[in-house]
Amino acid sequence: MNSFFKMPCSKFKYKLTILSAFLLLINGNITAQNGFSFTSGIGRYDLANIGTQWNFSERSSFEVNGGTNFGLNNKTLWSGGFSFNQVFLKPQNWKIKPGYSVGALYWTQNDEFYLFQSLSMPIMALLAYRISNTLLVRVEGGIIFSTVLTSDRKQNVISGYPDRINSNFGIKFIYKLKHNEN
Amino acid sequence: MKTSIILLFIILFSLIGCERIIYDTDNPIKGLNTRVLMHRGCGDNTDFVENTISAAEYGLTKMDGIELDIQMSKDGTLWLDHDNEVHDCDGNVIGCFQELTDLQITGAAECDGVVRYHTLESVFELMSAKYPDSYISLDIKGQYCQILSTPSVMRQMAESVKTLVKKYKMEYKVLIESSSIAFLNIMAEQNVVGQCVTCFGDIDKGIADARATDARGISLKYGKDDFNEEDISLVHKKGYGIVVWVINEPEDIDRVWKSRPDFIQTDNSDFKKYIPK
């Protein structure tokens, strides 16, 4: 009888834990269905980026984006990542709302010396300002932790390595694609 | 407001090219004539128990020096062993080195007339008296039994090494291999021991770690497919020494020797037969 009530395998327990954490993080009315937003911006590690954001509520959102540096400064950078963003709505009379953003970012840098593929985790504070009903601007600043996945040195004269802890900053425009009826 | 945002946008656009990579400056060193160290004292010679005083003496008679693994007891004494755990004669774990006193370790040391645990001091005493020109590399093992107190334990180990080096006048004869930042930071405060940061194949990471910890060299684990002879000259060009371990096969000996690292560790007692002329 005991074994009947036991979770059949650790994989199921793992998925249940992740789902519970996800629901807890949302921390809002997920039936509110605030819909998708389009994002674009510039950041030190996010580069010139575009993406899409799912708004769980007025406070919380989940963003996926990709960026590039267009080959500037003799190197080619690409990035792709996701983040969970939360804005504190109180004090209500504040026009600029503080918040935070955490996520993960995969990026590559290719130049004449090296090809690096890295994974980074940004932890950011943010300030959000609503320009209109559909347009929000978000300025972010914080730190980013990086680890190298692969490195390929193309020569034997220069040696270098990605900075493991660095500052990160950026600005993002969020355009709400579906009008919030709640 | 809009002007401020546009201005911020322009500033940020100019900053997306901000460097994320730290490049090492050139600080070339000539490098030493390559020396060979016997791994764990006796290498692959099964007549000896590795990391013991008799193994050390065997290695010192065969090669230019030895490499030994280092642990630390609760009393702060440096002992020789590869594993953090102390075993009794039946192979059961009686505790970790840093949890046991010297008396407890000594009590467990002898089995069937063979003493399995020796102190580093006994080796330094031997080398100072009989092998003053030989080298020794100390592989500082992470004290993982008590994870929370590890940085303070590693700092204490570093101070113990410095004390012994000074006591037995082993300056410029001792190398350290460690991946502990706490340990390497203490060793960065001196210049008579060659502290090396451990590197498992990615030489660029090794150079970056050496830069970050002010290490004097890199201790590189040899991989047949990963090893690039030109990496050795790059390491020297950036101002670091290099130890390569463990080289045993004749073709590897030939290949690595020609790249001229400062030290090579081997288990092969016949290493010197395969050195290219």
Short mmCIF file of C-alpha atoms in Angstrom, two decimals:
data_model
loop_
_atom_site.label_atom_id
_atom_site.label_comp_id
_atom_site.label_asym_id
_atom_site.label_seq_id
_atom_site.Cartn_x
_atom_site.Cartn_y
_atom_site.Cartn_z
CA MET A 1 0.00 0.00 0.00
CA ASN A 2 2.82 2.40 0.83
CA SER A 3 4.42 1.84 -2.52
CA PHE A 4 1.10 2.56 -4.28
CA PHE A 5 1.07 6.10 -2.90
CA LYS A 6 4.75 6.72 -3.52
CA MET A 7 5.73 8.87 -6.49
CA PRO A 8 6.61 6.41 -9.24
CA CYS A 9 9.92 7.97 -10.15
CA SER A 10 12.16 10.90 -9.35
CA LYS A 11 11.61 12.42 -12.81
CA PHE A 12 7.92 12.98 -12.04
CA LYS A 13 8.75 14.55 -8.68
CA TYR A 14 11.27 16.81 -10.42
CA LYS A 15 8.71 18.00 -12.98
CA LEU A 16 6.11 18.57 -10.25
CA THR A 17 8.60 20.66 -8.28
CA ILE A 18 9.46 22.79 -11.31
CA LEU A 19 5.77 23.33 -12.12
CA SER A 20 5.00 24.33 -8.52
CA ALA A 21 7.91 26.80 -8.48
CA PHE A 22 6.75 28.23 -11.80
CA LEU A 23 3.22 28.76 -10.50
CA LEU A 24 4.57 30.31 -7.32
CA LEU A 25 6.78 32.69 -9.28
CA ILE A 26 3.93 33.93 -11.39
CA ASN A 27 2.27 35.11 -8.18
CA GLY A 28 -0.57 36.75 -9.97
CA ASN A 29 -3.83 36.04 -11.66
CA ILE A 30 -2.79 33.89 -14.60
CA THR A 31 -6.33 33.94 -15.89
CA ALA A 32 -5.90 37.72 -16.35
CA GLN A 33 -4.23 36.85 -19.71
CA ASN A 34 -2.39 40.10 -20.27
CA GLY A 35 -1.01 38.71 -23.45
CA PHE A 36 2.15 39.12 -25.43
CA SER A 37 4.40 42.11 -25.90
CA PHE A 38 7.08 42.83 -28.45
CA THR A 39 10.43 43.93 -27.04
CA SER A 40 13.42 45.67 -28.51
CA GLY A 41 16.40 47.23 -26.90
CA ILE A 42 20.11 47.52 -26.41
CA GLY A 43 22.29 46.11 -23.70
CA ARG A 44 25.89 45.35 -22.95
CA TYR A 45 25.36 41.59 -23.06
CA ASP A 46 21.90 41.53 -24.68
CA LEU A 47 23.34 43.58 -27.58
CA ALA A 48 20.88 45.12 -30.05
CA ASN A 49 18.02 42.77 -29.42
CA ILE A 50 14.42 41.96 -30.19
CA GLY A 51 12.15 39.54 -28.49
CA THR A 52 8.77 38.65 -27.20
CA GLN A 53 7.37 38.82 -23.71
CA TRP A 54 4.49 36.99 -22.09
CA ASN A 55 2.83 39.14 -19.43
CA PHE A 56 1.50 37.02 -16.60
CA SER A 57 0.10 40.08 -14.91
CA GLU A 58 0.71 43.79 -14.63
CA ARG A 59 3.78 42.94 -12.54
CA SER A 60 5.36 39.85 -13.92
CA SER A 61 6.54 38.82 -17.33
CA PHE A 62 8.70 36.27 -19.06
CA GLU A 63 10.82 37.40 -21.98
CA VAL A 64 12.72 35.60 -24.71
CA ASN A 65 15.04 37.58 -26.95
CA GLY A 66 17.95 37.41 -29.32
CA GLY A 67 20.58 39.99 -30.18
CA THR A 68 23.62 40.84 -32.23
CA ASN A 69 26.30 43.52 -32.49
CA PHE A 70 26.09 43.59 -36.32
CA GLY A 71 29.78 42.72 -36.53
CA LEU A 72 30.97 46.01 -35.05
CA ASN A 73 34.49 46.39 -33.59
CA ASN A 74 35.90 43.56 -35.73
CA LYS A 75 34.02 40.87 -33.87
CA THR A 76 30.70 39.11 -34.31
CA LEU A 77 28.51 38.68 -31.27
CA TRP A 78 25.23 36.81 -31.02
CA SER A 79 23.09 36.33 -27.97
CA GLY A 80 19.91 34.50 -27.08
CA GLY A 81 18.28 34.34 -23.71
CA PHE A 82 15.30 34.54 -21.45
CA SER A 83 14.44 36.42 -18.31
CA PHE A 84 11.80 36.67 -15.66
CA ASN A 85 10.94 40.28 -14.88
CA GLN A 86 8.94 41.67 -12.03
CA VAL A 87 7.92 45.24 -11.33
CA PHE A 88 6.75 46.46 -7.94
CA LEU A 89 3.51 48.36 -8.45
CA LYS A 90 3.63 50.16 -5.14
CA PRO A 91 3.95 52.97 -4.22
CA GLN A 92 1.14 53.56 -6.69
CA ASN A 93 1.86 57.26 -7.08
CA TRP A 94 5.37 56.60 -8.38
CA LYS A 95 5.57 57.03 -12.13
CA ILE A 96 8.82 55.10 -12.33
CA LYS A 97 8.39 51.60 -10.91
CA PRO A 98 11.34 49.61 -9.59
CA GLY A 99 11.74 45.91 -10.12
CA TYR A 100 14.16 43.14 -10.89
CA SER A 101 15.06 40.76 -13.65
CA VAL A 102 16.82 37.40 -13.58
CA GLY A 103 17.51 35.10 -16.44
CA ALA A 104 20.01 33.25 -18.56
CA LEU A 105 21.84 34.21 -21.69
CA TYR A 106 23.76 32.19 -24.22
CA TRP A 107 26.23 34.22 -26.28
CA THR A 108 29.00 33.73 -28.76
CA GLN A 109 31.90 35.95 -29.71
CA ASN A 110 33.86 35.30 -32.89
CA ASP A 111 36.88 37.33 -33.94
CA GLU A 112 40.31 36.74 -35.45
CA PHE A 113 41.68 35.51 -32.12
CA TYR A 114 38.96 33.34 -30.62
CA LEU A 115 35.57 31.76 -30.84
CA PHE A 116 33.90 31.71 -27.42
CA GLN A 117 30.55 30.17 -26.57
CA SER A 118 29.40 31.18 -23.13
CA LEU A 119 26.49 31.02 -20.76
CA SER A 120 25.69 33.96 -18.53
CA MET A 121 23.28 34.70 -15.73
CA PRO A 122 22.26 38.34 -15.35
CA ILE A 123 20.82 39.63 -12.10
CA MET A 124 19.43 43.06 -12.70
CA ALA A 125 17.56 45.85 -11.00
CA LEU A 126 15.21 47.72 -13.28
CA LEU A 127 13.20 50.90 -13.51
CA ALA A 128 10.06 50.82 -15.62
CA TYR A 129 8.19 53.83 -16.97
CA ARG A 130 4.91 53.61 -18.82
CA ILE A 131 4.98 55.99 -21.76
CA SER A 132 1.49 55.07 -22.95
CA ASN A 133 -1.11 52.30 -22.54
CA THR A 134 0.82 50.12 -24.95
CA LEU A 135 4.42 51.28 -24.57
CA LEU A 136 6.71 50.75 -21.60
CA VAL A 137 10.39 51.57 -21.29
CA ARG A 138 12.63 49.62 -18.94
CA VAL A 139 16.16 50.56 -17.90
CA GLU A 140 18.17 47.76 -16.34
CA GLY A 141 21.46 47.55 -14.50
CA GLY A 142 23.18 44.86 -12.51
CA ILE A 143 25.76 42.13 -12.60
CA ILE A 144 26.22 39.18 -14.85
CA PHE A 145 28.00 35.91 -14.12
CA SER A 146 29.52 34.09 -17.08
CA THR A 147 30.98 30.69 -17.72
CA VAL A 148 32.63 29.50 -20.92
CA LEU A 149 31.07 26.47 -22.61
CA THR A 150 33.64 26.12 -25.38
CA SER A 151 36.61 28.12 -26.55
CA ASP A 152 38.58 27.82 -29.74
CA ARG A 153 41.82 29.79 -29.97
CA LYS A 154 42.71 30.47 -33.61
CA GLN A 155 46.28 31.60 -33.03
CA ASN A 156 49.13 31.30 -30.52
CA VAL A 157 49.99 34.94 -29.92
CA ILE A 158 47.07 36.37 -27.96
CA SER A 159 45.43 34.76 -24.93
CA GLY A 160 42.23 35.93 -23.31
CA TYR A 161 39.16 34.72 -21.48
CA PRO A 162 35.66 36.11 -20.77
CA ASP A 163 35.31 38.09 -17.59
CA ARG A 164 33.47 35.89 -15.13
CA ILE A 165 31.73 38.67 -13.26
CA ASN A 166 30.90 41.86 -15.05
CA SER A 167 28.50 44.74 -14.99
CA ASN A 168 25.51 44.65 -17.29
CA PHE A 169 23.10 47.37 -18.35
CA GLY A 170 20.53 48.02 -21.00
CA ILE A 171 17.36 49.71 -22.08
CA LYS A 172 14.29 48.01 -23.46
CA PHE A 173 11.06 49.13 -25.09
CA ILE A 174 8.08 46.87 -24.54
CA TYR A 175 5.10 47.24 -26.86
CA LYS A 176 1.98 45.44 -25.72
CA LEU A 177 0.48 43.55 -28.65
CA LYS A 178 -2.83 42.70 -27.03
CA HIS A 179 -4.75 45.32 -25.08
CA ASN A 180 -5.14 44.45 -21.41
CA GLU A 181 -8.86 44.23 -20.60
CA ASN A 182 -8.31 43.66 -16.87
CA MET B 1 11.85 62.64 -21.29
CA LYS B 2 11.99 61.45 -24.88
CA THR B 3 15.29 63.30 -25.41
CA SER B 4 16.75 61.60 -22.33
CA ILE B 5 15.69 58.20 -23.60
CA ILE B 6 17.16 58.84 -27.05
CA LEU B 7 20.41 60.06 -25.48
CA LEU B 8 20.53 56.98 -23.27
CA PHE B 9 19.90 54.85 -26.33
CA ILE B 10 22.82 56.43 -28.19
CA ILE B 11 25.14 55.98 -25.22
CA LEU B 12 24.14 52.36 -24.81
CA PHE B 13 24.55 51.70 -28.54
CA SER B 14 28.11 52.89 -28.32
CA LEU B 15 28.68 50.64 -25.32
CA ILE B 16 27.48 47.35 -26.83
CA GLY B 17 31.01 46.92 -28.10
CA CYS B 18 32.34 47.00 -24.53
CA GLU B 19 34.94 44.33 -24.11
CA ARG B 20 33.87 41.16 -22.34
CA ILE B 21 37.17 39.37 -22.81
CA ILE B 22 40.20 40.05 -20.64
CA TYR B 23 43.35 39.71 -22.73
CA ASP B 24 46.68 38.85 -21.15
CA THR B 25 49.65 41.11 -21.66
CA ASP B 26 52.99 39.70 -22.78
CA ASN B 27 55.50 39.07 -20.01
CA PRO B 28 57.82 36.52 -21.60
CA ILE B 29 59.97 34.21 -19.53
CA LYS B 30 62.64 31.88 -20.84
CA GLY B 31 61.43 28.79 -19.01
CA LEU B 32 63.54 26.30 -17.11
CA ASN B 33 65.37 23.33 -18.56
CA THR B 34 62.76 20.61 -18.32
CA ARG B 35 62.83 18.65 -15.06
CA VAL B 36 61.11 15.32 -14.46
CA LEU B 37 59.22 14.56 -11.28
CA MET B 38 58.12 11.10 -10.14
CA HIS B 39 54.38 11.13 -9.62
CA ARG B 40 53.24 10.30 -6.04
CA GLY B 41 56.81 9.53 -5.14
CA CYS B 42 57.15 6.10 -6.69
CA GLY B 43 55.18 6.33 -9.95
CA ASP B 44 54.05 2.93 -11.15
CA ASN B 45 56.51 0.99 -9.00
CA THR B 46 54.33 -1.30 -6.91
CA ASP B 47 57.17 -2.17 -4.53
CA PHE B 48 56.29 1.01 -2.63
CA VAL B 49 53.13 2.49 -1.18
CA GLU B 50 52.59 5.78 -2.97
CA ASN B 51 52.86 9.04 -1.02
CA THR B 52 55.17 7.60 1.63
CA ILE B 53 58.71 8.45 2.68
CA SER B 54 60.12 5.31 1.03
CA ALA B 55 58.26 6.10 -2.19
CA ALA B 56 59.64 9.63 -2.04
CA GLU B 57 63.20 8.40 -1.62
CA TYR B 58 62.81 6.01 -4.55
CA GLY B 59 61.55 8.84 -6.78
CA LEU B 60 64.32 11.17 -5.66
CA THR B 61 66.94 8.62 -6.71
CA LYS B 62 65.35 8.14 -10.15
CA MET B 63 64.28 11.59 -11.27
CA ASP B 64 64.95 15.28 -10.74
CA GLY B 65 62.32 15.34 -8.03
CA ILE B 66 58.97 14.05 -6.87
CA GLU B 67 55.33 14.97 -6.68
CA LEU B 68 53.30 14.20 -3.57
CA ASP B 69 49.68 14.67 -2.50
CA ILE B 70 49.06 16.76 0.60
CA GLN B 71 46.40 16.67 3.30
CA MET B 72 46.15 18.48 6.64
CA SER B 73 45.25 17.12 10.07
CA LYS B 74 43.20 18.76 12.80
CA ASP B 75 46.50 19.74 14.46
CA GLY B 76 47.59 21.59 11.30
CA THR B 77 50.22 19.02 10.32
CA LEU B 78 50.66 18.33 6.62
CA TRP B 79 50.37 14.64 5.75
CA LEU B 80 50.88 12.73 2.54
CA ASP B 81 47.92 11.02 0.89
CA HIS B 82 45.81 11.25 -2.24
CA ASP B 83 42.43 10.86 -0.55
CA ASN B 84 40.88 13.13 2.04
CA GLU B 85 39.75 10.11 4.08
CA VAL B 86 41.94 8.15 6.49
CA HIS B 87 41.47 4.38 6.29
CA ASP B 88 42.14 1.65 8.80
CA CYS B 89 43.93 -1.57 7.88
CA ASP B 90 40.67 -3.11 6.60
CA GLY B 91 40.03 -0.19 4.26
CA ASN B 92 37.25 1.34 6.38
CA VAL B 93 37.12 5.13 6.66
CA ILE B 94 37.87 6.29 10.20
CA GLY B 95 37.54 9.98 9.37
CA CYS B 96 38.93 12.76 7.23
CA PHE B 97 42.43 14.13 7.77
CA GLN B 98 41.20 17.52 8.94
CA GLU B 99 38.89 15.85 11.51
CA LEU B 100 41.62 13.67 13.05
CA THR B 101 44.53 14.53 15.32
CA ASP B 102 48.09 13.55 14.48
CA LEU B 103 47.86 10.89 17.18
CA GLN B 104 44.78 9.34 15.60
CA ILE B 105 46.39 9.33 12.14
CA THR B 106 49.61 7.82 13.49
CA GLY B 107 47.51 5.19 15.26
CA ALA B 108 45.93 4.15 11.96
CA ALA B 109 49.10 4.44 9.91
CA GLU B 110 50.75 1.06 10.37
CA CYS B 111 49.41 -2.13 8.81
CA ASP B 112 51.37 -5.39 8.71
CA GLY B 113 54.58 -3.58 9.52
CA VAL B 114 54.10 -1.03 6.71
CA VAL B 115 53.58 2.62 7.67
CA ARG B 116 51.11 4.13 5.21
CA TYR B 117 50.88 7.72 6.40
CA HIS B 118 53.85 10.08 6.63
CA THR B 119 54.18 13.78 7.23
CA LEU B 120 55.45 16.24 4.65
CA GLU B 121 58.00 17.38 7.21
CA SER B 122 59.66 13.96 7.12
CA VAL B 123 60.10 14.31 3.35
CA PHE B 124 61.47 17.85 3.63
CA GLU B 125 63.90 16.62 6.29
CA LEU B 126 65.07 13.84 3.93
CA MET B 127 65.40 16.15 0.94
CA SER B 128 67.17 18.85 2.89
CA ALA B 129 69.72 16.33 4.20
CA LYS B 130 70.27 14.03 1.22
CA TYR B 131 68.73 15.58 -1.92
CA PRO B 132 69.21 19.36 -1.61
CA ASP B 133 69.18 19.90 -5.39
CA SER B 134 65.96 17.99 -6.02
CA TYR B 135 62.54 19.47 -6.59
CA ILE B 136 59.21 18.62 -5.02
CA SER B 137 55.74 19.43 -6.24
CA LEU B 138 52.96 19.45 -3.67
CA ASP B 139 49.50 18.63 -4.99
CA ILE B 140 47.30 20.38 -2.44
CA LYS B 141 44.14 18.34 -2.16
CA GLY B 142 40.83 20.08 -1.54
CA GLN B 143 39.65 19.42 2.00
CA TYR B 144 36.11 18.54 1.01
CA CYS B 145 35.04 16.77 4.18
CA GLN B 146 34.04 20.06 5.78
CA ILE B 147 32.92 22.13 2.83
CA LEU B 148 31.85 25.19 4.85
CA SER B 149 35.21 25.68 6.48
CA THR B 150 37.30 24.86 3.41
CA PRO B 151 38.67 28.39 2.67
CA SER B 152 40.01 28.78 6.21
CA VAL B 153 41.44 25.25 6.10
CA MET B 154 43.15 25.98 2.78
CA ARG B 155 44.62 29.20 4.16
CA GLN B 156 45.98 27.26 7.13
CA MET B 157 47.52 24.71 4.75
CA ALA B 158 49.23 27.48 2.83
CA GLU B 159 50.73 28.91 6.02
CA SER B 160 51.91 25.42 7.03
CA VAL B 161 53.67 24.96 3.68
CA LYS B 162 55.40 28.33 4.01
CA THR B 163 56.55 27.46 7.53
CA LEU B 164 58.05 24.12 6.44
CA VAL B 165 59.77 25.62 3.39
CA LYS B 166 61.43 28.19 5.60
CA LYS B 167 62.34 25.67 8.32
CA TYR B 168 64.11 23.27 5.93
CA LYS B 169 65.47 25.97 3.60
CA MET B 170 63.60 24.54 0.62
CA GLU B 171 63.29 27.91 -1.14
CA TYR B 172 63.10 27.66 -4.94
CA LYS B 173 62.77 23.86 -4.75
CA VAL B 174 59.05 23.61 -4.06
CA LEU B 175 56.13 23.78 -6.47
CA ILE B 176 52.51 23.94 -5.42
CA GLU B 177 49.57 22.67 -7.47
CA SER B 178 46.19 23.84 -6.29
CA SER B 179 42.79 24.97 -7.54
CA SER B 180 41.90 26.66 -4.25
CA ILE B 181 41.65 30.43 -4.56
CA ALA B 182 42.08 30.79 -0.79
CA PHE B 183 45.30 28.76 -0.90
CA LEU B 184 46.72 30.52 -3.95
CA ASN B 185 45.96 33.97 -2.54
CA ILE B 186 48.12 33.22 0.51
CA MET B 187 50.93 31.87 -1.67
CA ALA B 188 50.80 34.99 -3.85
CA GLU B 189 52.30 36.87 -0.89
CA GLN B 190 55.67 35.14 -1.27
CA ASN B 191 58.19 34.44 -4.03
CA VAL B 192 60.19 31.39 -2.96
CA VAL B 193 57.60 28.75 -3.85
CA GLY B 194 56.26 28.27 -7.39
CA GLN B 195 52.51 28.13 -6.96
CA CYS B 196 50.64 26.74 -9.96
CA VAL B 197 46.93 26.73 -10.65
CA THR B 198 45.53 23.38 -11.75
CA CYS B 199 44.19 23.23 -15.29
CA PHE B 200 42.32 20.31 -16.86
CA GLY B 201 42.99 20.87 -20.54
CA ASP B 202 41.70 24.38 -21.34
CA ILE B 203 44.97 26.30 -21.37
CA ASP B 204 43.21 29.63 -21.90
CA LYS B 205 41.24 29.08 -18.70
CA GLY B 206 44.47 28.07 -17.00
CA ILE B 207 46.14 31.34 -18.01
CA ALA B 208 43.06 33.31 -16.90
CA ASP B 209 43.03 31.50 -13.53
CA ALA B 210 46.76 32.11 -13.10
CA ARG B 211 46.22 35.79 -13.77
CA ALA B 212 43.30 35.97 -11.35
CA THR B 213 45.21 34.29 -8.51
CA ASP B 214 48.68 35.78 -9.18
CA ALA B 215 49.98 32.26 -9.67
CA ARG B 216 53.42 31.70 -11.07
CA GLY B 217 52.46 28.81 -13.25
CA ILE B 218 49.93 26.37 -14.58
CA SER B 219 49.69 22.69 -13.74
CA LEU B 220 48.26 21.14 -16.89
CA LYS B 221 46.65 17.73 -17.09
CA TYR B 222 47.88 16.10 -20.27
CA GLY B 223 45.33 15.02 -22.82
CA LYS B 224 46.56 13.37 -26.00
CA ASP B 225 43.94 15.08 -28.15
CA ASP B 226 43.89 18.43 -26.33
CA PHE B 227 47.62 18.98 -26.02
CA ASN B 228 49.09 21.58 -28.34
CA GLU B 229 52.85 22.01 -28.30
CA GLU B 230 52.51 25.72 -29.06
CA ASP B 231 50.49 26.21 -25.87
CA ILE B 232 53.71 25.82 -23.88
CA SER B 233 55.38 28.73 -25.64
CA LEU B 234 52.20 30.79 -25.27
CA VAL B 235 52.18 30.15 -21.52
CA HIS B 236 55.84 31.21 -21.27
CA LYS B 237 55.12 34.27 -23.39
CA LYS B 238 52.48 35.38 -20.90
CA GLY B 239 54.93 34.99 -18.03
CA TYR B 240 53.91 31.68 -16.48
CA GLY B 241 55.71 28.41 -15.90
CA ILE B 242 54.08 25.10 -16.72
CA VAL B 243 53.96 21.61 -15.24
CA VAL B 244 52.49 18.84 -17.42
CA TRP B 245 51.13 15.62 -15.89
CA VAL B 246 51.16 12.65 -16.20
CA ILE B 247 53.32 11.53 -19.15
CA ASN B 248 54.05 7.82 -19.34
CA GLU B 249 54.01 6.48 -22.91
CA PRO B 250 57.19 6.77 -25.02
CA GLU B 251 55.44 8.65 -27.85
CA ASP B 252 53.93 11.11 -25.36
CA ILE B 253 57.30 11.57 -23.67
CA ASP B 254 58.87 12.41 -27.03
CA ARG B 255 56.05 14.80 -27.95
CA VAL B 256 55.81 16.66 -24.63
CA TRP B 257 59.56 16.84 -24.05
CA LYS B 258 60.07 18.65 -27.35
CA SER B 259 57.57 21.34 -26.34
CA ARG B 260 59.86 22.24 -23.40
CA PRO B 261 57.60 22.58 -20.36
CA ASP B 262 59.35 23.45 -17.12
CA PHE B 263 58.34 20.26 -15.33
CA ILE B 264 56.92 16.92 -16.40
CA GLN B 265 55.39 14.43 -13.99
CA THR B 266 55.58 10.73 -14.78
CA ASP B 267 54.72 7.32 -13.38
CA ASN B 268 57.24 5.69 -15.73
CA SER B 269 60.47 4.82 -13.92
CA ASP B 270 62.18 4.44 -17.32
CA PHE B 271 61.13 7.93 -18.46
CA LYS B 272 64.66 9.12 -19.09
CA LYS B 273 65.31 6.33 -21.62
CA TYR B 274 62.71 7.86 -23.94
CA ILE B 275 63.90 11.47 -23.81
CA PRO B 276 64.73 12.49 -27.41
CA LYS B 277 68.39 13.24 -28.01
#
